[in-house]
Coordinates of C-alpha atoms in Angstrom, one line a residue:
X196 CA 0.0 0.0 0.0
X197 CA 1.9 3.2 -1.4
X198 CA 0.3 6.6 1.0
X199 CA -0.3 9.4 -1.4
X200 CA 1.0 12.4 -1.8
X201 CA -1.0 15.8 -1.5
X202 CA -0.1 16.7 -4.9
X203 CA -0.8 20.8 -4.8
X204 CA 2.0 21.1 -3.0
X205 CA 4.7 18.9 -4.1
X206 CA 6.3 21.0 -7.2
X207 CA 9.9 21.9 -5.3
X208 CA 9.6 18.1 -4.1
X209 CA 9.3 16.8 -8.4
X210 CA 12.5 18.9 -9.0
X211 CA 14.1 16.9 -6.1
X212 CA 12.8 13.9 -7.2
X213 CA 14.0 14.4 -10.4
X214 CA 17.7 15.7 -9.7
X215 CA 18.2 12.5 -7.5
X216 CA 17.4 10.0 -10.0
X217 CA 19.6 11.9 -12.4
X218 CA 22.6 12.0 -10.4
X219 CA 22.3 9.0 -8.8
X220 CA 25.5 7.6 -9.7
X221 CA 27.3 10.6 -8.5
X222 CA 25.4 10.2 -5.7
X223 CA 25.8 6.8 -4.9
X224 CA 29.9 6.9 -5.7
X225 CA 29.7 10.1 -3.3
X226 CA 28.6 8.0 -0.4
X227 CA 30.8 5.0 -1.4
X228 CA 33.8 7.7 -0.9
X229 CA 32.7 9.3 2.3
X230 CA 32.4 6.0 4.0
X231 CA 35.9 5.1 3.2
X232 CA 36.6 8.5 5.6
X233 CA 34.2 7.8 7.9
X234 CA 32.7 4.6 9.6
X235 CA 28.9 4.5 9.8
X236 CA 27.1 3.6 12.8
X237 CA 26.8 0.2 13.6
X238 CA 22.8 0.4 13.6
X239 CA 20.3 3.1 13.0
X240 CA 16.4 4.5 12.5
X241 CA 15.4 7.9 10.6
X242 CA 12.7 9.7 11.1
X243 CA 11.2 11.7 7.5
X244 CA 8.8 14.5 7.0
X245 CA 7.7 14.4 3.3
X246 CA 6.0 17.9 3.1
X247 CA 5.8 18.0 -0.3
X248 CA 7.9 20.9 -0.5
X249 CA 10.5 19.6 1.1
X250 CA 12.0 16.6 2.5
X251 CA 13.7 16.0 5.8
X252 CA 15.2 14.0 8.8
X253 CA 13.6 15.7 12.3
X254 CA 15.2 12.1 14.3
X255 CA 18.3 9.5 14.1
X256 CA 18.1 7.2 15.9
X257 CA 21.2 4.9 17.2
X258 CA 19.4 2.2 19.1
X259 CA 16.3 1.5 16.8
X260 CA 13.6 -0.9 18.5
X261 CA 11.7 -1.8 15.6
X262 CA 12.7 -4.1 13.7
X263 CA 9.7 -5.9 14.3
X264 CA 7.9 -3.8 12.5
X265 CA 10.2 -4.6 8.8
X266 CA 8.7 -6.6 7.1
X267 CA 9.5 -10.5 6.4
X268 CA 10.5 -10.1 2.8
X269 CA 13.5 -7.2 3.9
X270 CA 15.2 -10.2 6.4
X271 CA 17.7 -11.3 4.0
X272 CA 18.9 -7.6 3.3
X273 CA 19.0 -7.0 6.9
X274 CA 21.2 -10.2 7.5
X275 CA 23.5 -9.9 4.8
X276 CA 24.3 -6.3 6.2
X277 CA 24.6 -7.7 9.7
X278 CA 27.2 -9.2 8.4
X279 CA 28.8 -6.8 6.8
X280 CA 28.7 -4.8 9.9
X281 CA 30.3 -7.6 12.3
X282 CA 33.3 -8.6 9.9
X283 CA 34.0 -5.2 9.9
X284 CA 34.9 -5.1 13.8
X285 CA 35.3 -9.0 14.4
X286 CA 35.5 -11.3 11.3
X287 CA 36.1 -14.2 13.6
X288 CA 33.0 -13.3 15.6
X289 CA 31.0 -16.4 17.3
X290 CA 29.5 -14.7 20.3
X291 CA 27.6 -11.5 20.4
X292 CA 26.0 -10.1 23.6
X293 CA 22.8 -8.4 23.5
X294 CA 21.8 -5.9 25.9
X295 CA 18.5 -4.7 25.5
X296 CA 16.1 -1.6 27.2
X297 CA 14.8 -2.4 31.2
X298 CA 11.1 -2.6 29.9
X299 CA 10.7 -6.6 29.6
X300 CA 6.6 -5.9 30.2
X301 CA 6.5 -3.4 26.6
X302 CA 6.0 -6.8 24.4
X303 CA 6.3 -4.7 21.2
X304 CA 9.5 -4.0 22.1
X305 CA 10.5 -7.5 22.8
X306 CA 9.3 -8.4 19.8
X307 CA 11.8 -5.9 18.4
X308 CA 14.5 -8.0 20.4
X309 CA 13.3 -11.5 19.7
X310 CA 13.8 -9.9 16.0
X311 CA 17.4 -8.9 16.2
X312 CA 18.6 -12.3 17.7
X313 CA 16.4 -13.8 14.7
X314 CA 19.1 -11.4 12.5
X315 CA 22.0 -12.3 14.1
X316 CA 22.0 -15.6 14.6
X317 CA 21.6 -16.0 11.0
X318 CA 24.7 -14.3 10.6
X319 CA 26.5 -17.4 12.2
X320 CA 26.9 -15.8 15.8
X321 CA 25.1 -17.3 19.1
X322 CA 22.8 -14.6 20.6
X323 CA 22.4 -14.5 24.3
X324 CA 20.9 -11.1 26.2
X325 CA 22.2 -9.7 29.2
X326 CA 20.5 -7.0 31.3
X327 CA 21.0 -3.7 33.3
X328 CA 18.4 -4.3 35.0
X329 CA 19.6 -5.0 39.1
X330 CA 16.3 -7.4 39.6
X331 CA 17.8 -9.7 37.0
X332 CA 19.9 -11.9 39.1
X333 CA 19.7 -15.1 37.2
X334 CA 18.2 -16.3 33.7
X335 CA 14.8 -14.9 33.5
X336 CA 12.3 -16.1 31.1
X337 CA 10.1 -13.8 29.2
X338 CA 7.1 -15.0 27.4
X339 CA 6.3 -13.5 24.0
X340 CA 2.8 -13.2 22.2
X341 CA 4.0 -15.7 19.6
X342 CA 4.8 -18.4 21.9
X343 CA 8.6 -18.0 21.8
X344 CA 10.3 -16.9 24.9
X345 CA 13.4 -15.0 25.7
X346 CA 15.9 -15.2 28.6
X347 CA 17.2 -12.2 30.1
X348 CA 20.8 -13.0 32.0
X349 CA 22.8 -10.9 34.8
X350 CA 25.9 -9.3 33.6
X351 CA 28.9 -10.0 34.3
X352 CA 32.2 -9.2 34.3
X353 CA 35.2 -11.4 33.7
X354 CA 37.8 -11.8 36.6
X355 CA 40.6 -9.3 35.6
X356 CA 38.2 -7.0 34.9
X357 CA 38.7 -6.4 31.4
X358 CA 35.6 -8.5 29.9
X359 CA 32.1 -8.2 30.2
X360 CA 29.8 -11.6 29.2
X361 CA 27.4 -13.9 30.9
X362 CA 27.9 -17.1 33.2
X363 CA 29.8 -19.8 30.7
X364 CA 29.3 -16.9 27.4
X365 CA 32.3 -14.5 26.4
X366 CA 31.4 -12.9 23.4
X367 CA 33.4 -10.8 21.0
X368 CA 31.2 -7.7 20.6
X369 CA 28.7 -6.4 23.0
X370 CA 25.3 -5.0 20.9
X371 CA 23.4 -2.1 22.8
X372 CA 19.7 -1.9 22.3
X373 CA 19.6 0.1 25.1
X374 CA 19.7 3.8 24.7
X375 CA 21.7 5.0 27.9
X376 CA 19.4 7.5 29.0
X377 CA 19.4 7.0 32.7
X378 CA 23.7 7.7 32.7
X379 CA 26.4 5.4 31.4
X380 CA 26.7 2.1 34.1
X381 CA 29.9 1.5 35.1
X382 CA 29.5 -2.3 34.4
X383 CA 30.0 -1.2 30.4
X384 CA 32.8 1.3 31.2
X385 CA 36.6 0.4 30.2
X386 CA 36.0 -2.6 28.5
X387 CA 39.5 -2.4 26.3
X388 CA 38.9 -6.3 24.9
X389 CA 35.7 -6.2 23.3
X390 CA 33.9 -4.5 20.9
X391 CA 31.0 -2.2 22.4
X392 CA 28.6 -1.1 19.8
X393 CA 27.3 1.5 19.8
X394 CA 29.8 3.3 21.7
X395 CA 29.0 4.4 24.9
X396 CA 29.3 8.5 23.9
X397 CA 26.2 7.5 21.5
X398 CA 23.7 7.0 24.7
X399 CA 21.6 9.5 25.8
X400 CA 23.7 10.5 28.3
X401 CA 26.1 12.4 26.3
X402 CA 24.3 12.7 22.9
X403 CA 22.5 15.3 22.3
X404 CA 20.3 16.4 18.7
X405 CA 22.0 19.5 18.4
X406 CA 25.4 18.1 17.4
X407 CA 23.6 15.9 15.4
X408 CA 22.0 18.3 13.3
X409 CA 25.0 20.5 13.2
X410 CA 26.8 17.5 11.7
X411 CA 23.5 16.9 9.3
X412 CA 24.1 20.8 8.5
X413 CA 27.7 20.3 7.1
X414 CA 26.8 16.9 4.9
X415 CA 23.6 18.2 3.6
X416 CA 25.7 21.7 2.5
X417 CA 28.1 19.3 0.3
X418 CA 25.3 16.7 -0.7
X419 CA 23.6 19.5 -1.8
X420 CA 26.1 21.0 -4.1
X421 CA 26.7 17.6 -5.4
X422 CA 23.0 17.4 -7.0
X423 CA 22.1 21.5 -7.7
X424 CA 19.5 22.6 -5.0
X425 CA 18.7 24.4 -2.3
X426 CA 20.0 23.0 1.0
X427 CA 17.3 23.8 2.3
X428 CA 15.3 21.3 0.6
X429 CA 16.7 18.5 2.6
X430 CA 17.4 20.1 6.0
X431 CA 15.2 21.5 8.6
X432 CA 16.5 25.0 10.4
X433 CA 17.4 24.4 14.4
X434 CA 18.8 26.4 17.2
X435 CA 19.9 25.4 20.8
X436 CA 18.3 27.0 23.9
X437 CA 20.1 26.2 27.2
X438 CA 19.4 26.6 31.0
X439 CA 15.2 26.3 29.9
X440 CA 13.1 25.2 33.5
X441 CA 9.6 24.3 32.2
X442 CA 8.8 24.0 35.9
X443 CA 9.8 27.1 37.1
X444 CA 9.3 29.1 33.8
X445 CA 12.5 30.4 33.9
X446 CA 14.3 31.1 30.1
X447 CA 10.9 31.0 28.9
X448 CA 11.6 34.5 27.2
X449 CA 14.9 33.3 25.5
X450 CA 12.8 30.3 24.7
X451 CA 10.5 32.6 23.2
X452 CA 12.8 34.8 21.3
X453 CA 14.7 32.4 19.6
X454 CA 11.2 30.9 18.4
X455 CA 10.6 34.1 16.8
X456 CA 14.2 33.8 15.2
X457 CA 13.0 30.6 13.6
X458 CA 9.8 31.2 12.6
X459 CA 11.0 34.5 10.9
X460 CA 13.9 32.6 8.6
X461 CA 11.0 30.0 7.7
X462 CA 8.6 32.8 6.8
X463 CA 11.8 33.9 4.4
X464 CA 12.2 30.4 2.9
X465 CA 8.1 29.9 2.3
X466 CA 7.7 33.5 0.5
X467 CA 10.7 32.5 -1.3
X468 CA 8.8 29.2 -2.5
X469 CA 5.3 30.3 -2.6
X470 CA 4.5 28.0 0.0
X471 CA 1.4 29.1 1.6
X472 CA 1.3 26.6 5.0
X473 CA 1.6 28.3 8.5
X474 CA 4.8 28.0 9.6
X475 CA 5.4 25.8 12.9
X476 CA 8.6 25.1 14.7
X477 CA 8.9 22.0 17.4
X478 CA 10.5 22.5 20.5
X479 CA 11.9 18.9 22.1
X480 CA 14.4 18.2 25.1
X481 CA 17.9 18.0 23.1
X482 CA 18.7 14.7 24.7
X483 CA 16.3 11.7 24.6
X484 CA 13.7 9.5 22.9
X485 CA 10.3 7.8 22.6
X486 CA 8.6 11.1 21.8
X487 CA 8.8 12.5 25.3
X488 CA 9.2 16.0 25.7
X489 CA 7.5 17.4 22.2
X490 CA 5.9 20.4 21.6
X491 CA 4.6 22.0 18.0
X492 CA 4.4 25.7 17.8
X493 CA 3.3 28.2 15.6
X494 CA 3.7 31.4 17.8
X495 CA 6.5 32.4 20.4
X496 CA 3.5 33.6 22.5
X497 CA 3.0 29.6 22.8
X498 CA 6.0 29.0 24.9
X499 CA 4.7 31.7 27.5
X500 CA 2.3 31.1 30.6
X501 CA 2.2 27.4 29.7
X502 CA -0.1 25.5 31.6
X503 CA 0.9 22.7 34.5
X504 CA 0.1 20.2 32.6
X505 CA 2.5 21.3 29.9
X506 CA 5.4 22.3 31.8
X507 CA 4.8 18.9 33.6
X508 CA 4.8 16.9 30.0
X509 CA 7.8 19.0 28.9
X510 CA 10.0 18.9 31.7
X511 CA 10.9 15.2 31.9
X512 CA 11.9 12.9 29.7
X513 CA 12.4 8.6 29.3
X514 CA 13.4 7.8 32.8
X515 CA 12.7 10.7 34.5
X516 CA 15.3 12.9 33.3
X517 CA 14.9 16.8 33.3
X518 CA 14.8 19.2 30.9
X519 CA 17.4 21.9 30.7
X520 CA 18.5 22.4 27.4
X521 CA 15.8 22.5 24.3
X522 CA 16.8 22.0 20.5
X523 CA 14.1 24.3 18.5
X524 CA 13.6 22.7 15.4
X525 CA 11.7 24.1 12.4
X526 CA 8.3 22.1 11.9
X527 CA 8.0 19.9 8.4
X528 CA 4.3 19.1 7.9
X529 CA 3.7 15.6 6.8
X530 CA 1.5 15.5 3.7
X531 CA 1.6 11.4 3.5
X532 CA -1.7 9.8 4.8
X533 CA -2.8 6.0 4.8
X534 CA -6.2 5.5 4.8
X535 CA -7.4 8.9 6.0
X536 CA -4.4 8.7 8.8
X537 CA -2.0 11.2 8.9
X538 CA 1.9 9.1 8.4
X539 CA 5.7 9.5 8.3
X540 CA 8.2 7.4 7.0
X541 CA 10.8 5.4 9.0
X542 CA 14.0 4.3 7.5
X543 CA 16.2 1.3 9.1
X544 CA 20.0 0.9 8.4
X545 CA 22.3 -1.7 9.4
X546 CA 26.1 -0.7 8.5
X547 CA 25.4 2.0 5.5
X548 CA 23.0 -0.3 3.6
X549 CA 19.1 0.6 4.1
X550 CA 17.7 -2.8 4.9
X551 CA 13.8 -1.5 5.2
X552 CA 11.5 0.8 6.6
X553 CA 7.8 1.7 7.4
X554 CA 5.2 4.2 7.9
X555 CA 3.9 5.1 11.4
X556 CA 0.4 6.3 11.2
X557 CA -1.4 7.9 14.1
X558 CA -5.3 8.4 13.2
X559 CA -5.6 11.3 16.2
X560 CA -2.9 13.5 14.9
X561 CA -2.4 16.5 12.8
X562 CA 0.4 16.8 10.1
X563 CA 2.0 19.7 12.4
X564 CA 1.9 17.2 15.4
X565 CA 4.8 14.2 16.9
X566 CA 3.5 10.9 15.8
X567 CA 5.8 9.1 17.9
X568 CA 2.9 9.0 20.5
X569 CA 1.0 6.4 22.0
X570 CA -2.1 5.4 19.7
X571 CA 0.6 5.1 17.2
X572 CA 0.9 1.8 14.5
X573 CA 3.2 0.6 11.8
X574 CA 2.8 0.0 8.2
X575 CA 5.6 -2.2 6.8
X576 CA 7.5 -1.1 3.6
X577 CA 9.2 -3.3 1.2
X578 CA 12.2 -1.3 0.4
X579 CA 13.9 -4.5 -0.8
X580 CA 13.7 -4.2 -4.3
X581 CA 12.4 -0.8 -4.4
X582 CA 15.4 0.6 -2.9
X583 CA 17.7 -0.2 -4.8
X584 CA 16.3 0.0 -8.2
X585 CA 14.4 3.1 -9.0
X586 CA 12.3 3.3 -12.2
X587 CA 14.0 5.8 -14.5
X588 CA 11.7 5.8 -17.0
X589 CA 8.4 7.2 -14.7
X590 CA 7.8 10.7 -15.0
X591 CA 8.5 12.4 -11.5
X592 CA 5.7 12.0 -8.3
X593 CA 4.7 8.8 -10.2
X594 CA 6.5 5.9 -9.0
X595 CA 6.3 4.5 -5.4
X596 CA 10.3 3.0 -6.0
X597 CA 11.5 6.6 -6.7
X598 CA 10.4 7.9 -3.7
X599 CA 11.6 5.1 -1.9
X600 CA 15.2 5.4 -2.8
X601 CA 15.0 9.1 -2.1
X602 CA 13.8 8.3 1.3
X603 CA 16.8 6.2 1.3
X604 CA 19.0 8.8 0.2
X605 CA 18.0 10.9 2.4
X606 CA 18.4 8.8 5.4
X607 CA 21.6 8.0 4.9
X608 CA 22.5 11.7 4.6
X609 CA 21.3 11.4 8.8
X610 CA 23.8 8.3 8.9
X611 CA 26.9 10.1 7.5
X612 CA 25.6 12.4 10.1
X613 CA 25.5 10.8 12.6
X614 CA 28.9 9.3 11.7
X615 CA 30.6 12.4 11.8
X616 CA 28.6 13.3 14.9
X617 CA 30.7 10.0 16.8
X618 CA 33.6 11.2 15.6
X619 CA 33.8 14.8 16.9
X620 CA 32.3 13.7 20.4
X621 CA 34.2 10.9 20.5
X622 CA 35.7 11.5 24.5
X623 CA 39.0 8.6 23.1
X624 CA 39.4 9.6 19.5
X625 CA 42.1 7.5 18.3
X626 CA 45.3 8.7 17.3
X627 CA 46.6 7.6 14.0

């Protein structure tokens, strides 16, 4: 099922579409010459807006938790880049440790686990999961919807210190599914033996979306050049706001300033295009996931005399963290719908190949609003075939394919991003 474009809208987005397809073999050596500079993450999730207008990431990911949601067909894709992803750090690999989120009773998640050990085991490796989690203080078994179970083990680590594995299992590379926003435990630091993946400067605890998008900023700028259009196109304006407290509604005014900032260099860019939508900006906390701490707004007069339950929702995040420091980000409307329901593409990536994606569709929300939000579902996406093989031939806006690799293209863009993003944040860079 291919969602629809709203076509009144989608002229600048034809042009795009069309200067891709043309380049694409500039394009496609480009990105086989940037990642001989630059190692891509070891896993990853994008988050699209397709307004039409113009296309862009608003979220990377570095510890997706959907692969459940791929569907069957893409498997073989996703293994054979497994693969490719593991010989790069251990070709002699036999072991891999899994360690997944603390919320065993989320079963979509789970499912999203059970998934990944189906991946990696069929990469030749034996799968075992350990957990963070202190109440896990032997093998616990976890029953899934499907009638398989899992078995979450304690940690542990090795006698000299240097290893982490489980009781009788020393594996070769440690896997995080587990996004690190609670701090970094010491249990994973200074582990000089083994591959850790991702690194631990990739958790929540030091990331942060701002470096990510400033790294997005410089790749888009040369992408852009590459293929003849406006950056613009392909990247969504953003500004930092530090020392924000929702709760005591102090920096609110700064807040609400640099709002206005954004909202006015918009207003520039839509006049420029004819583009006759309201312009929105979303504010979000600049570290963490799981579409906590979102707001959409079209007015810096919005971020004053909040209500409680506003400052309540955006002052903490996953795991209770506060809010301090906000990333304003401008809003891209989504203009993709599935049976009446407003939808956003999601792109997955193992190593730098895109192994799949799909759409999440949430039937009670606008095309200004977060869709990451409960009431939320999933519509698989065969990228397969479709990825790699545009049709040429089909005039522009016509063929579901051609927007697929572009979604593709674009993703990958928020990879090399989030490549370079490692690299400069990197608290050990290595010293050649």
């Amino acid at each position: 099922m291919v969602p629809h474009l709203v076509t009144a809208v989608n002229g600048p987005l034809l042009d795009l579409e069309k200067k891709i397809l043309e380049a694409t073999p500039a394009i496609e050596r480009w990105f086989r010459l940037e990642w001989q500079e630059h190692t891509p993450p070891f896993y990853c999730s994008v988050d699209l807006r397709n307004a039409g207008f113009k296309l862009a990431p608003v979220d990377t990911n570095l510890f997706p938790g959907g692969f459940n949601n791929l569907s069957p067909e893409m498997l073989p894709l996703a293994v054979q880049s497994a693969m490719a992803a593991i010989e790069k750090y251990c070709p002699d690999a036999k072991n891999l440790l899994l360690i997944p989120e603390g919320h065993t009773r989320n079963t979509f998640y789970l499912q999203n686990v059970a998934r990944l050990m189906q991946i990696f085991r069929q990469t030749g490796l034996n799968v075992r999961l350990g957990s963070l989690s202190p109440e896990v203080t032997a093998p616990t078994p976890i029953e899934l919807p499907d009638g398989t179970t899992l078995t979450l083990e304690p940690l542990e680590r090795s006698a000299n210190g240097r290893r982490l594995g489980l009781k009788n299992f020393d594996p070769c590379t440690i896997l995080l599914n587990n996004d690190l926003s609670s701090g970094l435990p010491s249990i994973l630091e200074n582990l000089n033996e083994q591959n850790l993946l991702p690194p631990l400067h990739a958790g929540w605890a030091v990331r942060r979306k701002t470096n990510h998008f400033a790294a997005y900023d410089e790749v888009v700028k040369k992408f852009a050049k590459l293929i003849d259009v406006d950056p613009w196109m392909l990247n969504p304006f953003f500004m930092k706001c530090d020392d924000v407290n929702f709760n005591e509604a102090t920096g609110e005014d700064r807040l609400a300033a640099n709002v206005d900032t954004l909202l006015a260099k918009m207003r520039k860019k839509y006049k420029e295009y004819g583009i006759k939508e309201k312009p929105f900006v979303v504010i979000k906390a600049d570290a963490g996931t799981y579409g906590m701490g979102i707001m959409s707004v079209h007015d810096a007069s919005e971020v004053k005399g909040l209500n409680r339950k506003q400052r309540n929702k955006m002052s903490v995040v996953k795991d209770g963290l506060e809010v301090s420091d906000v990333i304003i980000q401008e809003g891209v409307p989504t203009f993709e719908h599935i049976n009446e329901s407003v939808a956003e593409p999601v792109v997955y990536m193992i190593d730098r190949y895109v192994v799949g994606g799909f759409y999440r569709v949430h039937a009670d929300r606008g095309n200004h609003e977060n869709l990451n939000a409960p009431g939320a579902h999933f519509v698989p996406l065969a990228f397969a075939h479709q990825h790699a093989l545009p049709d040429y031939q089909a005039k522009p806006g016509t063929a579901a394919p051609n927007r697929f690799y572009i979604y593709g293209v674009v993703a990958r863009l928020a990879l090399l991003a989030a490549s370079l993003e490692m690299e400069k944040t990197d608290p050990n860079p290595e010293v050649y």
